Tab-separated table of C-alpha atoms and ligand atoms in Angstrom:
chain	number	residue	atom	x	y	z
A	258	UNK	CA	-93.723	32.870	-25.505
A	259	UNK	CA	-91.766	34.782	-28.184
A	260	UNK	CA	-93.982	34.422	-31.322
A	261	UNK	CA	-91.088	34.796	-33.791
A	262	UNK	CA	-89.023	31.884	-32.114
A	263	UNK	CA	-92.248	29.837	-31.811
A	264	UNK	CA	-92.815	30.437	-35.504
A	265	UNK	CA	-89.193	29.435	-36.319
A	266	UNK	CA	-89.481	26.246	-34.173
A	267	UNK	CA	-92.823	25.316	-35.846
A	268	UNK	CA	-91.280	25.784	-39.289
A	269	UNK	CA	-88.151	23.868	-38.358
A	270	UNK	CA	-90.223	21.055	-36.966
A	271	UNK	CA	-92.638	20.972	-40.057
A	272	UNK	CA	-89.415	20.821	-42.235
A	273	UNK	CA	-88.085	17.748	-40.353
A	274	UNK	CA	-91.420	16.119	-40.469
A	275	UNK	CA	-91.615	16.304	-44.288
A	276	UNK	CA	-87.847	15.964	-45.153
A	277	UNK	CA	-87.952	12.119	-44.668
A	278	UNK	CA	-90.552	11.699	-47.374
A	279	UNK	CA	-89.567	14.411	-49.658
A	280	UNK	CA	-87.385	13.900	-52.767
A	281	UNK	CA	-83.684	14.162	-51.631
A	282	UNK	CA	-82.401	16.521	-54.349
A	283	UNK	CA	-84.679	19.543	-54.872
A	284	UNK	CA	-86.996	19.621	-57.988
A	285	UNK	CA	-85.727	21.925	-60.660
A	286	UNK	CA	-88.809	24.136	-60.097
A	287	UNK	CA	-87.576	24.663	-56.457
A	288	UNK	CA	-84.075	25.574	-57.661
A	289	UNK	CA	-85.670	27.862	-60.215
A	290	UNK	CA	-87.509	29.573	-57.408
A	291	UNK	CA	-84.208	30.620	-55.750
A	292	UNK	CA	-84.108	33.457	-58.230
A	293	UNK	CA	-86.854	35.172	-56.163
A	294	UNK	CA	-84.277	35.796	-53.557
A	295	UNK	CA	-82.237	37.934	-56.002
A	296	UNK	CA	-83.830	41.287	-55.335
A	297	UNK	CA	-81.994	44.648	-54.696
A	298	UNK	CA	-81.539	45.184	-51.004
A	299	UNK	CA	-84.542	47.445	-50.146
A	300	UNK	CA	-84.451	50.672	-48.120
A	301	UNK	CA	-87.074	50.117	-45.327
A	302	UNK	CA	-86.841	47.494	-42.635
A	303	UNK	CA	-88.931	44.348	-42.912
A	304	UNK	CA	-90.875	42.567	-40.198
A	305	UNK	CA	-88.733	39.612	-38.999
A	306	UNK	CA	-91.756	37.296	-39.228
A	307	UNK	CA	-91.961	38.150	-42.917
A	308	UNK	CA	-88.292	37.547	-43.488
A	309	UNK	CA	-88.558	34.142	-41.879
A	310	UNK	CA	-91.687	33.244	-43.904
A	311	UNK	CA	-89.859	34.253	-47.136
A	312	UNK	CA	-86.742	32.109	-46.178
A	313	UNK	CA	-88.915	29.196	-45.441
A	314	UNK	CA	-91.099	29.521	-48.600
A	315	UNK	CA	-88.173	29.807	-50.918
A	316	UNK	CA	-85.213	28.284	-49.018
A	317	UNK	CA	-86.704	25.060	-47.564
A	318	UNK	CA	-87.688	23.470	-50.748
A	319	UNK	CA	-84.327	24.204	-52.250
A	320	UNK	CA	-82.359	22.409	-49.592
A	321	UNK	CA	-80.767	19.006	-50.121
A	322	UNK	CA	-82.565	16.678	-47.821
A	323	UNK	CA	-79.413	15.554	-46.005
A	324	UNK	CA	-81.319	15.794	-42.719
A	325	UNK	CA	-83.411	12.869	-43.909
A	326	UNK	CA	-82.325	9.281	-44.112
A	327	UNK	CA	-81.512	8.742	-47.794
A	328	UNK	CA	-78.696	11.217	-48.575
A	329	UNK	CA	-75.596	9.118	-49.162
A	330	UNK	CA	-73.406	11.785	-50.920
A	331	UNK	CA	-69.770	12.546	-49.833
A	332	UNK	CA	-69.525	11.638	-46.179
A	333	UNK	CA	-72.495	13.544	-44.568
A	334	UNK	CA	-73.919	13.087	-41.157
A	335	UNK	CA	-77.296	14.428	-40.131
A	336	UNK	CA	-78.052	16.216	-36.927
A	337	UNK	CA	-78.901	14.186	-33.816
A	338	UNK	CA	-82.142	15.478	-32.139
A	339	UNK	CA	-80.227	16.556	-28.987
A	340	UNK	CA	-77.401	18.189	-31.001
A	341	UNK	CA	-79.940	20.087	-33.115
A	342	UNK	CA	-81.913	21.203	-29.970
A	343	UNK	CA	-78.697	22.300	-28.220
A	344	UNK	CA	-77.715	24.227	-31.418
A	345	UNK	CA	-81.121	26.191	-31.272
A	346	UNK	CA	-80.615	27.014	-27.673
A	347	UNK	CA	-76.916	27.980	-28.197
A	348	UNK	CA	-78.011	30.215	-31.125
A	349	UNK	CA	-80.114	32.109	-28.492
A	350	UNK	CA	-77.117	32.243	-26.163
A	351	UNK	CA	-74.924	33.801	-28.854
A	352	UNK	CA	-71.770	33.024	-26.903
A	353	UNK	CA	-68.348	34.021	-28.065
A	354	UNK	CA	-66.157	31.005	-27.232
A	355	UNK	CA	-62.957	32.947	-27.576
A	356	UNK	CA	-62.309	33.278	-23.760
A	357	UNK	CA	-63.495	31.695	-20.560
A	358	UNK	CA	-64.420	35.083	-19.618
A	359	UNK	CA	-66.690	35.679	-22.663
A	360	UNK	CA	-68.402	32.291	-22.314
A	361	UNK	CA	-67.886	30.309	-19.033
A	362	UNK	CA	-70.271	27.712	-20.267
A	363	UNK	CA	-68.649	26.970	-23.535
A	364	UNK	CA	-65.059	26.740	-21.807
A	365	UNK	CA	-66.634	24.364	-19.318
A	366	UNK	CA	-68.152	22.248	-22.048
A	367	UNK	CA	-64.910	22.029	-23.927
A	368	UNK	CA	-63.119	20.805	-20.738
A	369	UNK	CA	-65.804	18.224	-20.160
A	370	UNK	CA	-65.785	16.983	-23.741
A	371	UNK	CA	-62.054	16.525	-23.922
A	372	UNK	CA	-61.723	13.439	-21.828
A	373	UNK	CA	-65.044	12.012	-23.241
A	374	UNK	CA	-63.729	12.451	-26.844
A	375	UNK	CA	-60.142	11.127	-25.971
A	376	UNK	CA	-61.821	7.990	-24.382
A	377	UNK	CA	-64.219	7.176	-27.110
A	378	UNK	CA	-61.764	7.849	-29.803
A	379	UNK	CA	-59.052	5.809	-28.112
A	380	UNK	CA	-56.644	8.620	-27.917
A	381	UNK	CA	-53.923	9.298	-25.349
A	382	UNK	CA	-55.289	11.022	-22.092
A	383	UNK	CA	-52.738	13.811	-22.231
A	384	UNK	CA	-53.731	15.024	-25.750
A	385	UNK	CA	-55.062	18.523	-25.982
A	386	UNK	CA	-58.196	19.315	-28.185
A	387	UNK	CA	-59.286	22.234	-30.379
A	388	UNK	CA	-62.769	22.859	-31.577
A	389	UNK	CA	-62.446	23.857	-35.214
A	390	UNK	CA	-64.796	24.176	-38.218
A	391	UNK	CA	-64.040	20.746	-39.819
A	392	UNK	CA	-61.342	18.210	-40.712
A	393	UNK	CA	-59.729	20.660	-43.169
A	394	UNK	CA	-58.939	23.043	-40.367
A	395	UNK	CA	-58.156	20.201	-37.910
A	396	UNK	CA	-55.456	19.106	-40.362
A	397	UNK	CA	-54.239	22.666	-40.730
A	398	UNK	CA	-54.094	23.147	-36.930
A	399	UNK	CA	-52.336	19.828	-36.221
A	400	UNK	CA	-49.865	20.394	-39.054
A	401	UNK	CA	-49.144	23.839	-37.688
A	402	UNK	CA	-48.306	22.251	-34.262
A	403	UNK	CA	-46.130	19.585	-36.057
A	404	UNK	CA	-44.297	22.454	-37.996
A	405	UNK	CA	-43.718	24.259	-34.719
A	406	UNK	CA	-42.343	21.248	-32.819
A	407	UNK	CA	-40.003	20.010	-35.537
A	408	UNK	CA	-38.496	23.415	-36.095
A	409	UNK	CA	-38.250	24.284	-32.460
A	410	UNK	CA	-36.046	21.150	-32.019
A	411	UNK	CA	-33.712	22.664	-34.553
A	412	UNK	CA	-33.677	25.932	-32.810
A	413	UNK	CA	-35.972	27.723	-35.323
A	414	UNK	CA	-39.055	29.763	-34.132
A	415	UNK	CA	-41.398	29.477	-37.071
A	416	UNK	CA	-44.162	31.555	-35.493
A	417	UNK	CA	-41.864	34.642	-35.252
A	418	UNK	CA	-39.387	33.995	-38.088
A	419	UNK	CA	-41.698	32.289	-40.706
A	420	UNK	CA	-40.478	29.655	-43.110
A	421	UNK	CA	-38.004	31.711	-45.243
A	422	UNK	CA	-34.640	30.416	-44.428
A	423	UNK	CA	-36.042	27.670	-42.133
A	424	UNK	CA	-34.580	24.083	-42.294
A	425	UNK	CA	-36.778	22.233	-44.729
A	426	UNK	CA	-39.397	19.775	-43.550
A	427	UNK	CA	-40.136	16.568	-45.419
A	428	UNK	CA	-43.840	15.692	-45.640
A	429	UNK	CA	-44.749	12.087	-46.473
A	430	UNK	CA	-48.333	11.186	-47.469
A	431	UNK	CA	-50.086	8.206	-48.896
A	432	UNK	CA	-50.989	8.106	-52.584
A	433	UNK	CA	-54.634	8.450	-51.746
A	434	UNK	CA	-54.173	11.563	-49.358
A	435	UNK	CA	-57.354	13.642	-48.976
A	436	UNK	CA	-57.171	16.901	-50.911
A	437	UNK	CA	-57.934	18.951	-47.700
A	438	UNK	CA	-54.517	17.792	-46.213
A	439	UNK	CA	-52.838	19.111	-49.246
A	440	UNK	CA	-54.664	22.316	-49.053
A	441	UNK	CA	-53.722	22.527	-45.329
A	442	UNK	CA	-50.062	21.961	-46.278
A	443	UNK	CA	-50.321	24.721	-48.906
A	444	UNK	CA	-51.813	27.127	-46.322
A	445	UNK	CA	-48.901	26.325	-43.970
A	446	UNK	CA	-46.208	27.022	-46.549
A	447	UNK	CA	-45.270	23.383	-46.511
A	448	UNK	CA	-46.410	22.993	-50.167
A	449	UNK	CA	-49.029	20.917	-51.777
A	450	UNK	CA	-46.754	19.294	-54.439
A	451	UNK	CA	-43.447	18.917	-52.493
A	452	UNK	CA	-44.975	15.916	-50.508
A	453	UNK	CA	-43.381	12.543	-50.915
A	454	UNK	CA	-46.115	10.061	-51.875
A	455	UNK	CA	-46.042	6.472	-50.702
A	456	UNK	CA	-47.546	3.851	-52.885
A	457	UNK	CA	-50.930	2.369	-51.868
A	458	UNK	CA	-52.736	-0.893	-52.351
A	459	UNK	CA	-56.112	-1.383	-54.111
A	460	UNK	CA	-58.004	-0.192	-50.977
A	461	UNK	CA	-55.828	2.980	-50.890
A	462	UNK	CA	-53.773	1.778	-47.858
A	463	UNK	CA	-50.240	2.985	-47.588
A	464	UNK	CA	-47.589	0.336	-48.112
A	465	UNK	CA	-45.447	0.776	-45.044
A	466	UNK	CA	-42.517	-1.063	-46.507
A	467	UNK	CA	-42.290	1.411	-49.305
A	468	UNK	CA	-42.119	4.472	-46.962
A	469	UNK	CA	-38.694	6.179	-47.616
A	470	UNK	CA	-36.010	6.250	-44.809
A	471	UNK	CA	-36.666	9.199	-42.497
A	472	UNK	CA	-33.958	11.908	-42.740
A	473	UNK	CA	-34.180	15.203	-40.961
A	474	UNK	CA	-37.422	16.790	-39.813
A	475	UNK	CA	-40.223	14.855	-41.165
A	476	UNK	CA	-44.139	14.865	-40.924
A	477	UNK	CA	-45.899	11.499	-42.020
A	478	UNK	CA	-49.610	11.800	-42.675
A	479	UNK	CA	-51.671	8.677	-42.562
A	480	UNK	CA	-55.413	8.149	-42.995
A	481	UNK	CA	-58.015	6.519	-40.768
A	482	UNK	CA	-60.978	6.020	-43.255
A	483	UNK	CA	-60.231	6.687	-46.920
A	484	UNK	CA	-62.949	9.000	-48.324
A	485	UNK	CA	-63.699	6.461	-51.093
A	486	UNK	CA	-63.088	3.003	-49.748
A	487	UNK	CA	-63.264	3.572	-45.861
A	488	UNK	CA	-59.752	1.852	-45.570
A	489	UNK	CA	-57.243	2.481	-42.919
A	490	UNK	CA	-53.545	2.935	-43.318
A	491	UNK	CA	-51.495	0.370	-41.355
A	492	UNK	CA	-50.867	2.614	-38.292
A	493	UNK	CA	-48.955	0.004	-36.285
A	494	UNK	CA	-46.505	-0.818	-39.037
A	495	UNK	CA	-45.944	2.845	-39.894
A	496	UNK	CA	-45.455	3.782	-36.269
A	497	UNK	CA	-42.914	0.991	-35.883
A	498	UNK	CA	-40.977	2.356	-38.856
A	499	UNK	CA	-40.999	5.875	-37.224
A	500	UNK	CA	-39.817	4.884	-33.784
A	501	UNK	CA	-36.745	6.765	-32.729
A	502	UNK	CA	-36.639	8.897	-35.862
A	503	UNK	CA	-38.248	12.012	-34.346
A	504	UNK	CA	-40.769	12.185	-37.205
A	505	UNK	CA	-44.189	13.636	-36.444
A	506	UNK	CA	-47.094	11.257	-37.115
A	507	UNK	CA	-50.390	12.707	-38.091
A	508	UNK	CA	-53.754	11.097	-38.657
A	509	UNK	CA	-56.414	12.349	-40.924
A	510	UNK	CA	-59.414	10.572	-39.408
A	511	UNK	CA	-62.210	12.736	-40.522
A	512	UNK	CA	-64.741	9.973	-40.159
A	513	UNK	CA	-62.791	6.834	-39.636
A	514	UNK	CA	-61.399	7.661	-36.227
A	515	UNK	CA	-64.990	7.215	-34.927
A	516	UNK	CA	-64.687	3.523	-35.640
A	517	UNK	CA	-62.818	3.389	-32.249
A	518	UNK	CA	-66.111	4.142	-30.595
A	519	UNK	CA	-67.535	0.845	-31.646
A	520	UNK	CA	-66.205	-2.297	-29.819
A	521	UNK	CA	-66.874	-4.229	-33.075
A	522	UNK	CA	-64.796	-1.985	-35.219
A	523	UNK	CA	-62.181	-0.707	-32.833
A	524	UNK	CA	-59.650	-3.120	-34.330
A	525	UNK	CA	-59.501	-1.057	-37.463
A	526	UNK	CA	-57.980	1.913	-35.395
A	527	UNK	CA	-55.214	-0.194	-33.740
A	528	UNK	CA	-51.951	1.805	-33.604
A	529	UNK	CA	-53.498	5.125	-34.280
A	530	UNK	CA	-53.006	6.035	-30.646
A	531	UNK	CA	-49.188	6.177	-31.266
A	532	UNK	CA	-49.525	9.245	-33.474
A	533	UNK	CA	-48.744	12.804	-32.413
A	534	UNK	CA	-51.888	14.478	-33.745
A	535	UNK	CA	-55.315	13.561	-35.123
A	536	UNK	CA	-57.928	15.428	-37.118
A	537	UNK	CA	-61.533	14.418	-37.256
A	538	UNK	CA	-65.038	15.804	-37.949
A	539	UNK	CA	-67.959	16.128	-35.565
A	540	UNK	CA	-70.199	17.140	-38.410
A	541	UNK	CA	-69.739	13.822	-40.176
A	542	UNK	CA	-70.013	10.778	-37.974
A	543	UNK	CA	-70.983	12.354	-34.634
A	544	UNK	CA	-74.006	13.863	-36.443
A	545	UNK	CA	-73.869	17.518	-35.121
A	546	UNK	CA	-74.766	20.394	-37.126
A	547	UNK	CA	-72.228	22.184	-39.332
A	548	UNK	CA	-69.549	23.412	-38.786
A	549	UNK	CA	-67.613	21.246	-36.360
A	550	UNK	CA	-64.346	19.544	-36.343
A	551	UNK	CA	-61.777	18.473	-33.840
A	552	UNK	CA	-58.088	18.496	-33.694
A	553	UNK	CA	-56.086	16.637	-31.127
A	554	UNK	CA	-52.439	17.036	-30.303
A	555	UNK	CA	-50.429	14.981	-27.867
A	556	UNK	CA	-47.944	17.774	-27.123
A	557	UNK	CA	-50.430	20.399	-25.852
A	558	UNK	CA	-47.541	22.949	-25.681
A	559	UNK	CA	-46.799	22.500	-29.436
A	560	UNK	CA	-50.568	23.211	-30.198
A	561	UNK	CA	-50.655	26.103	-27.835
A	562	UNK	CA	-47.455	27.560	-29.263
A	563	UNK	CA	-48.563	27.316	-32.926
A	564	UNK	CA	-52.041	28.729	-32.086
A	565	UNK	CA	-51.248	31.509	-29.432
A	566	UNK	CA	-51.765	34.914	-30.803
A	567	UNK	CA	-48.996	36.316	-28.652
A	568	UNK	CA	-45.681	34.828	-27.640
A	569	UNK	CA	-46.771	34.597	-24.080
A	570	UNK	CA	-47.959	30.946	-24.094
A	571	UNK	CA	-50.405	29.369	-21.718
A	572	UNK	CA	-48.909	28.781	-18.312
A	573	UNK	CA	-49.818	25.828	-16.065
A	574	UNK	CA	-52.709	26.192	-13.884
A	575	UNK	CA	-54.297	29.143	-15.729
A	576	UNK	CA	-57.796	29.074	-17.023
A	577	UNK	CA	-58.209	27.208	-20.370
A	578	UNK	CA	-59.080	29.886	-22.835
A	579	UNK	CA	-60.469	27.953	-25.932
A	580	UNK	CA	-58.821	30.309	-28.461
A	581	UNK	CA	-55.364	29.158	-27.387
A	582	UNK	CA	-55.790	25.913	-29.328
A	583	UNK	CA	-57.427	26.867	-32.531
A	584	UNK	CA	-56.790	29.388	-35.461
A	585	UNK	CA	-59.803	31.569	-34.807
A	586	UNK	CA	-60.409	34.026	-31.939
A	587	UNK	CA	-64.062	34.955	-31.924
A	588	UNK	CA	-66.030	31.985	-32.864
A	589	UNK	CA	-69.281	30.011	-31.942
A	590	UNK	CA	-69.466	27.671	-29.121
A	591	UNK	CA	-69.031	24.339	-31.061
A	592	UNK	CA	-68.633	22.222	-27.898
A	593	UNK	CA	-72.313	22.776	-27.034
A	594	UNK	CA	-73.618	20.321	-29.751
A	595	UNK	CA	-70.767	17.910	-29.232
A	596	UNK	CA	-71.514	17.701	-25.616
A	597	UNK	CA	-75.257	17.276	-26.385
A	598	UNK	CA	-74.553	14.443	-28.886
A	599	UNK	CA	-72.256	12.527	-26.569
A	600	UNK	CA	-74.545	13.085	-23.520
A	601	UNK	CA	-77.606	11.964	-25.314
A	602	UNK	CA	-76.047	8.882	-27.162
A	603	UNK	CA	-73.725	7.696	-24.329
A	604	UNK	CA	-70.979	5.235	-25.342
A	605	UNK	CA	-73.616	2.616	-26.191
A	606	UNK	CA	-75.690	4.813	-28.514
A	607	UNK	CA	-72.629	6.089	-30.232
A	608	UNK	CA	-71.304	2.637	-30.864
A	609	UNK	CA	-74.875	1.604	-32.197
A	610	UNK	CA	-74.918	4.617	-34.491
A	611	UNK	CA	-71.437	3.626	-35.928
A	612	UNK	CA	-72.431	-0.098	-36.141
A	613	UNK	CA	-75.876	0.582	-37.796
A	614	UNK	CA	-74.301	2.789	-40.459
A	615	UNK	CA	-71.629	0.163	-41.171
A	616	UNK	CA	-74.242	-2.639	-41.341
A	617	UNK	CA	-76.349	-0.620	-43.757
A	618	UNK	CA	-73.277	-0.036	-45.973
A	619	UNK	CA	-72.787	-3.905	-46.040
A	620	UNK	CA	-76.351	-4.393	-46.949
A	621	UNK	CA	-76.049	-1.976	-49.919
A	622	UNK	CA	-72.957	-3.951	-50.970
A	623	UNK	CA	-74.622	-7.369	-50.544
A	624	UNK	CA	-77.868	-6.358	-52.500
A	625	UNK	CA	-76.036	-4.593	-55.307
A	626	UNK	CA	-73.566	-7.565	-55.708
A	627	UNK	CA	-76.492	-9.953	-55.696
A	628	UNK	CA	-78.085	-8.096	-58.546
A	629	UNK	CA	-74.841	-8.548	-60.438
A	630	UNK	CA	-73.174	-5.179	-60.001
A	631	UNK	CA	-69.485	-4.873	-59.015
A	632	UNK	CA	-68.645	-3.465	-55.598
A	633	UNK	CA	-65.045	-2.148	-56.043
A	634	UNK	CA	-63.960	-1.870	-52.311
A	635	UNK	CA	-63.777	-4.125	-49.189
A	636	UNK	CA	-66.714	-2.769	-47.257
A	637	UNK	CA	-65.024	-2.448	-43.887
A	638	UNK	CA	-66.692	0.708	-42.684
A	639	UNK	CA	-69.583	2.833	-44.015
A	640	UNK	CA	-68.377	3.476	-47.634
A	641	UNK	CA	-69.498	1.482	-50.681
A	642	UNK	CA	-68.040	1.974	-54.225
A	643	UNK	CA	-70.179	0.477	-57.112
A	644	UNK	CA	-69.598	0.125	-60.816
A	645	UNK	CA	-72.508	-0.263	-63.294
A	646	UNK	CA	-70.264	-1.455	-66.178
A	647	UNK	CA	-68.678	1.204	-68.392
A	648	UNK	CA	-67.808	4.668	-67.019
A	649	UNK	CA	-70.662	6.095	-69.068
A	650	UNK	CA	-73.172	3.640	-67.732
A	651	UNK	CA	-72.101	4.269	-64.198
A	652	UNK	CA	-72.185	8.035	-64.731
A	653	UNK	CA	-75.793	7.687	-66.210
A	654	UNK	CA	-76.892	5.604	-63.200
A	655	UNK	CA	-75.528	8.207	-60.778
A	656	UNK	CA	-77.196	11.144	-62.575
A	657	UNK	CA	-80.477	9.300	-62.859
A	658	UNK	CA	-80.434	8.292	-59.094
A	659	UNK	CA	-79.960	11.955	-58.214
A	660	UNK	CA	-82.699	13.056	-60.706
A	661	UNK	CA	-85.071	10.238	-59.385
A	662	UNK	CA	-85.092	11.876	-55.883
A	663	UNK	CA	-85.601	8.600	-53.804
A	664	UNK	CA	-82.019	8.803	-52.551
A	665	UNK	CA	-78.859	10.723	-53.432
A	666	UNK	CA	-75.402	9.177	-54.109
A	667	UNK	CA	-72.370	10.837	-55.734
A	668	UNK	CA	-70.001	9.785	-58.392
A	669	UNK	CA	-66.334	9.179	-57.945
A	670	UNK	CA	-63.312	7.842	-59.743
A	671	UNK	CA	-61.490	5.195	-57.744
A	672	UNK	CA	-57.945	4.339	-58.987
A	673	UNK	CA	-59.153	4.960	-62.528
A	674	UNK	CA	-62.493	3.314	-62.170
A	675	UNK	CA	-65.690	5.408	-62.371
A	676	UNK	CA	-67.911	4.529	-59.522
A	677	UNK	CA	-71.032	5.405	-57.589
A	678	UNK	CA	-70.070	6.223	-53.907
A	679	UNK	CA	-72.506	5.297	-51.152
A	680	UNK	CA	-71.702	6.805	-47.750
A	681	UNK	CA	-74.030	5.797	-44.760
A	682	UNK	CA	-73.172	8.290	-42.116
A	683	UNK	CA	-76.558	9.489	-40.650
A	684	UNK	CA	-78.328	8.663	-37.512
A	685	UNK	CA	-81.536	9.199	-39.510
A	686	UNK	CA	-81.032	6.230	-41.863
A	687	UNK	CA	-83.320	3.331	-41.214
A	688	UNK	CA	-83.712	-0.204	-42.642
A	689	UNK	CA	-86.587	1.083	-44.803
A	690	UNK	CA	-84.395	3.836	-46.126
A	691	UNK	CA	-81.843	1.407	-47.238
A	692	UNK	CA	-84.375	-0.894	-48.675
A	693	UNK	CA	-86.157	1.904	-50.650
A	694	UNK	CA	-82.844	3.221	-51.815
A	695	UNK	CA	-81.492	-0.255	-52.993
A	696	UNK	CA	-84.828	-0.757	-54.914
A	697	UNK	CA	-84.420	2.688	-56.564
A	698	UNK	CA	-80.828	2.187	-57.599
A	699	UNK	CA	-81.516	-1.358	-59.025
A	700	UNK	CA	-84.603	-0.038	-60.896
A	701	UNK	CA	-82.587	2.886	-62.434
A	702	UNK	CA	-79.510	0.567	-63.294
A	703	UNK	CA	-81.891	-1.766	-65.117
A	704	UNK	CA	-83.455	1.107	-67.037
A	705	UNK	CA	-79.911	2.297	-68.038
A	706	UNK	CA	-78.885	-1.172	-68.974
A	707	UNK	CA	-82.078	-1.723	-71.146
A	708	UNK	CA	-81.648	1.640	-72.701
A	709	UNK	CA	-78.241	0.430	-73.951
A	710	UNK	CA	-76.250	2.892	-71.634
B	935	LIG	C1	-64.262	15.114	-45.184
B	935	LIG	C2	-62.815	14.790	-45.154
B	935	LIG	C3	-61.981	15.799	-44.966
B	935	LIG	C4	-62.328	17.263	-44.849
B	935	LIG	O1	-63.232	17.555	-43.845
B	935	LIG	P1	-64.160	18.881	-43.871
B	935	LIG	O2	-64.944	18.713	-42.691
B	935	LIG	O3	-64.873	18.965	-45.172
B	935	LIG	O4	-63.208	20.029	-43.718
B	935	LIG	C5	-60.599	15.397	-44.691
B	935	LIG	N1	-60.187	14.282	-44.794
B	935	LIG	C6	-61.071	13.162	-45.038
B	935	LIG	C7	-60.579	11.729	-44.979
B	935	LIG	C8	-62.450	13.490	-45.162
B	935	LIG	O5	-63.267	12.393	-45.338
């Protein structure tokens, strides 16, 4: 047995054993200790075992315990045991997923995962998939395919000619569009600020009736799972408005798309299958290690044309080289963990993961409401927004909860209201984690209230 890898496995295993009981945010002394890393790069080589020991001693305590069950910040999944173990094995493989030739196994796993993913996410069987770093790049990649397809119809080859002099594309988004989608539009030369924003309701859902009439080449971006409320745009109504217009419908479903994997929540995703492209994360709700996102495009040719590094696009019947569907060339074999996660969970385990997280979110909402606190959103998924009174009081509760260490919840501003955001997205969260976290939040809210905050 390789002693260094054995040592790494032991340390990783020890880390996971203690992370569930540890405080979630590192103590200030642990953050202070990070300064010990800041040494000038020495001349002589150092024994790898000593390097690992140093990393563990200084690095492990300064992690956020998001691998445990009580981190509810942003939308953050953990790592399923099978996905983590596969990741360790794949690190030893050190495969370059660029070409089938460089990594037959990763090309094969991508092919296997494609129909599995399309099926659990309820997407059309003809859609092609790209394995990217996260939903930001998935949005970017899908919108590049959209840009290609819309301009090609007008006789403009955007990959070779660029956007200077091209027919303008109208981009329509909801008023609560995720910043990553705007960033992707900026990277693509479509502009962050030239979007047309459609008004939304109190849950952040686009009002389909108020969408402008479609004229000329148009991309419409809707959301499956608002990052604050978890709400879904009315896909059916929007798709109906777009029928026959030639507009490209894109879905940012970073976490919400996974609702389709649960028979009890699939109704939330009705209509999304009519879109032309979809972006989602695997590192959020599928609970694989970072970084891992997925892009799906109905028109495989458009995706391939936008992402190919040469004008010679993929011909039918040729091998499926993974780089033909993503921005990168050399990259890690992300399908490994996605395959392991799906293979270990099965359809039933995946549905149970989604349902358990949603039920825990509902429990947070019920308990906090019962104690007199205001829940600002309809808890349809895994997201809960809570106000503790004034903006100052809410900010004080959020800061004190993070400081307390029992759990970790972030702050947000939802349509002008300061709130605590609780996102339940990890396989590791248990009933006990929710009970302990509710108790800590209520205790802290009471302390803030009695201190007059
Ligand atoms: C998290 C999120 C993104 C960005 O995903 P990354 O994985 O951070 O790139 C985009 N859209 C929504 C709705 C999200 O929740």
